[in-house]
Coordinates of C-alpha atoms and ligand atoms in Angstrom, one line a residue:
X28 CA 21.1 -7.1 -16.9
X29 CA 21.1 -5.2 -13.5
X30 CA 19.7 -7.3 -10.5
X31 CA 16.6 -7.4 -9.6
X32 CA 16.0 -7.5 -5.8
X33 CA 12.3 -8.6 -5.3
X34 CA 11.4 -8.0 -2.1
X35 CA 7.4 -8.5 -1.4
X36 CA 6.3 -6.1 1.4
X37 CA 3.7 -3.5 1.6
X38 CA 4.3 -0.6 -0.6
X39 CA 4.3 2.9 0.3
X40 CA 1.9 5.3 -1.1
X41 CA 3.1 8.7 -2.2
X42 CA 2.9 9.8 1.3
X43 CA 4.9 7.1 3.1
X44 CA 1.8 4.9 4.4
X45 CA 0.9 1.4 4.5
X46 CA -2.5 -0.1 3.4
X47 CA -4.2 -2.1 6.2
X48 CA -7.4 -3.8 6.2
X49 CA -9.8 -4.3 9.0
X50 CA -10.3 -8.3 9.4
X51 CA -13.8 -7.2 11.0
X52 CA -15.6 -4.8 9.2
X53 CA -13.0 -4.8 6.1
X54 CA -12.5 -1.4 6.4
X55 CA -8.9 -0.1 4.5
X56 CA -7.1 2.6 6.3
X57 CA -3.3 3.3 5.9
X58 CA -0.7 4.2 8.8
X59 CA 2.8 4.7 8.4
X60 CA 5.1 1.7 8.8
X61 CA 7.0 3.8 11.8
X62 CA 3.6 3.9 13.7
X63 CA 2.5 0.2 12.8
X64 CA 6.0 -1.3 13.1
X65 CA 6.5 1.0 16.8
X66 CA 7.5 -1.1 19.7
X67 CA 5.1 0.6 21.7
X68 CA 2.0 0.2 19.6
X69 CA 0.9 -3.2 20.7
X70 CA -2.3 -3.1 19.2
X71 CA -3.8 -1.7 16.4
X72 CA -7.5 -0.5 16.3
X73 CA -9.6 -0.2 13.1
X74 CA -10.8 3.4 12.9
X75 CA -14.1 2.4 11.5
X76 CA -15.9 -0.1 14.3
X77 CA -12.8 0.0 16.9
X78 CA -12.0 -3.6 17.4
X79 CA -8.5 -4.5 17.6
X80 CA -7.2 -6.9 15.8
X81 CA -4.1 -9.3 15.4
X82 CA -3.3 -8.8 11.6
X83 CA -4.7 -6.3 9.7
X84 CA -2.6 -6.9 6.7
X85 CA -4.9 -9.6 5.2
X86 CA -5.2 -11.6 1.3
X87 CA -6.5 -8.6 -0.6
X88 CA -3.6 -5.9 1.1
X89 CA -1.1 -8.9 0.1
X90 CA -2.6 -9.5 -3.0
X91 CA -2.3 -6.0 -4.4
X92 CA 1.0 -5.5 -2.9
X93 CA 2.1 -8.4 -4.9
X94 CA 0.2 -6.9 -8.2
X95 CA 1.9 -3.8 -7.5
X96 CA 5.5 -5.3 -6.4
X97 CA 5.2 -8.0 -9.6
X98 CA 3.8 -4.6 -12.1
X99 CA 7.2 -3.0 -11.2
X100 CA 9.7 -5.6 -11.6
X101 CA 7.8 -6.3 -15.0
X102 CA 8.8 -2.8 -16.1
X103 CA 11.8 -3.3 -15.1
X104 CA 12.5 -6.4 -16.9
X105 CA 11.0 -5.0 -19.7
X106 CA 13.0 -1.4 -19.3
X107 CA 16.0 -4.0 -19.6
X108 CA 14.5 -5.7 -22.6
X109 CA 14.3 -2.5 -24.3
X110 CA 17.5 -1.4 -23.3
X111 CA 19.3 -4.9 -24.8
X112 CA 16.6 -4.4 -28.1
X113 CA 19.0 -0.9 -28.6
X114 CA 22.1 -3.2 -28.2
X115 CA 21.4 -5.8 -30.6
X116 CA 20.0 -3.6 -33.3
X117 CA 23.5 -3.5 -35.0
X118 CA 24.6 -6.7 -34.7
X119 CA 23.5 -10.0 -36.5
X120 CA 21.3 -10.8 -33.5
X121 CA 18.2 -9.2 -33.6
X122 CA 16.1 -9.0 -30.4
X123 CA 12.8 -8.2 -29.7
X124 CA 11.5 -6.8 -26.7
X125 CA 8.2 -7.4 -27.8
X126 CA 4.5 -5.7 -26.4
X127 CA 4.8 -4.8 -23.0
X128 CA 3.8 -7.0 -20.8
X129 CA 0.1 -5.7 -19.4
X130 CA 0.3 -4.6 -16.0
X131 CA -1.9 -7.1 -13.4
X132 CA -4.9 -5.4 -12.2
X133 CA -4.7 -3.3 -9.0
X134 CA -8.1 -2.9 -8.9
X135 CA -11.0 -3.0 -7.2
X136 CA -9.9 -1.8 -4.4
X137 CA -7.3 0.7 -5.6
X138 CA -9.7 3.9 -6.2
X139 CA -10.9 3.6 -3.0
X140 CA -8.0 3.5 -1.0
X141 CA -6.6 6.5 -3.0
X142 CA -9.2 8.8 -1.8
X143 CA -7.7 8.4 1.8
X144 CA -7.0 11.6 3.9
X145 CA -4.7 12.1 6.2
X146 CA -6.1 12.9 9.8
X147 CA -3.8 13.7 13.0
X148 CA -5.0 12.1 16.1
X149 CA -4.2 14.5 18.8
X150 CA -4.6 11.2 22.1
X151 CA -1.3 9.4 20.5
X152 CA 0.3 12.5 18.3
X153 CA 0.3 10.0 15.1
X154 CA -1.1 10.5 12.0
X155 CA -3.7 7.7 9.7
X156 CA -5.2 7.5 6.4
X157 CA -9.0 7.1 7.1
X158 CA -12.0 7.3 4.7
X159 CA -12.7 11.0 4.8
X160 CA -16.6 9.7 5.5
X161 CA -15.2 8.9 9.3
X162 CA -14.2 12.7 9.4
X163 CA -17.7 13.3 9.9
X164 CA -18.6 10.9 11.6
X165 CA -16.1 10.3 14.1
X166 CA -13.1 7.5 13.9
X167 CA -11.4 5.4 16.5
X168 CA -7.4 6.1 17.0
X169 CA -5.8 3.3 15.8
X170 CA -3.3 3.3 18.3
X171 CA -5.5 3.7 21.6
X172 CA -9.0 3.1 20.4
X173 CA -10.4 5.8 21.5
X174 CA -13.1 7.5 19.6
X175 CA -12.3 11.0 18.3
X176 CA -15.0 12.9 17.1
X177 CA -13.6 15.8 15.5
X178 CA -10.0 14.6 14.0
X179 CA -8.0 17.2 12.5
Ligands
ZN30 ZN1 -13.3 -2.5 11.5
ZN31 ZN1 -4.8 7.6 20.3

């Protein structure tokens, strides 16, 4: 059976960005971990009320990441289970994969965060994942705070 490095950090979404939560207003936005992990961002505001905070990865971020992190090493174990199922169908020893294990939930907040849009802000030449509502509304640059009203 092939090793199975578990490593519990943030996943990625399909564009390369990291879920964050605001610890004030519980807003979810996404940055890229290049932008959140820079040197030279020493503070991160929320792009819904502005407030900086110190740790915006909080339970429900670590909680899903774990959901996700645990969902895939499950199909891997079970990918490997499958694969020794093939192995031991010839032989005397039979063994049974069994039902799939059922994936943890990585709901509720899942569907929301997927309908994120990218949005360039033009003050720090970085890029976020905000609600498309604060498109229209204006947003706060998470890396200066300052509030852009029309973000690309
Ligand atoms: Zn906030
Ligand atoms: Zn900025």
């Amino acid at each position: 059976m092939a090793d199975i490095e578990m490593e519990i950090s943030i996943p990625t979404d399909n564009n390369g960005y990291v879920l964050l939560q605001c610890p004030f207003c519980g807003e979810y936005f996404k940055l890229t971990p290049d932008d959140y992990e820079d040197e030279g961002i020493l503070d991160i505001f929320c792009p819904s009320c502005g407030l900086c905070g110190e740790n915006f990865i909080t339970e429900d971020v670590l909680e899903l990441a774990m959901a996700m992190t645990k969902n895939v090493a499950m199909d891997m174990i079970y990918d490997a289970m499958k694969k020794w199922e093939k192995q031991f169908d010839s032989g005397l020893i039979t063994f049974n994969a069994g039902k799939k294990p059922k994936p943890e939930p990585e709901n509720p907040i899942q569907s929301g965060i997927e309908a994120l849009t990218i949005i360039h802000l033009p003050c720090c030449q970085r890029t976020a994942k905000i609600k498309p509502m604060l498109k229209f509304t204006g947003c706060y640059c998470p890396f200066c705070g300052v509030k852009e009203y029309e973000p690309e």
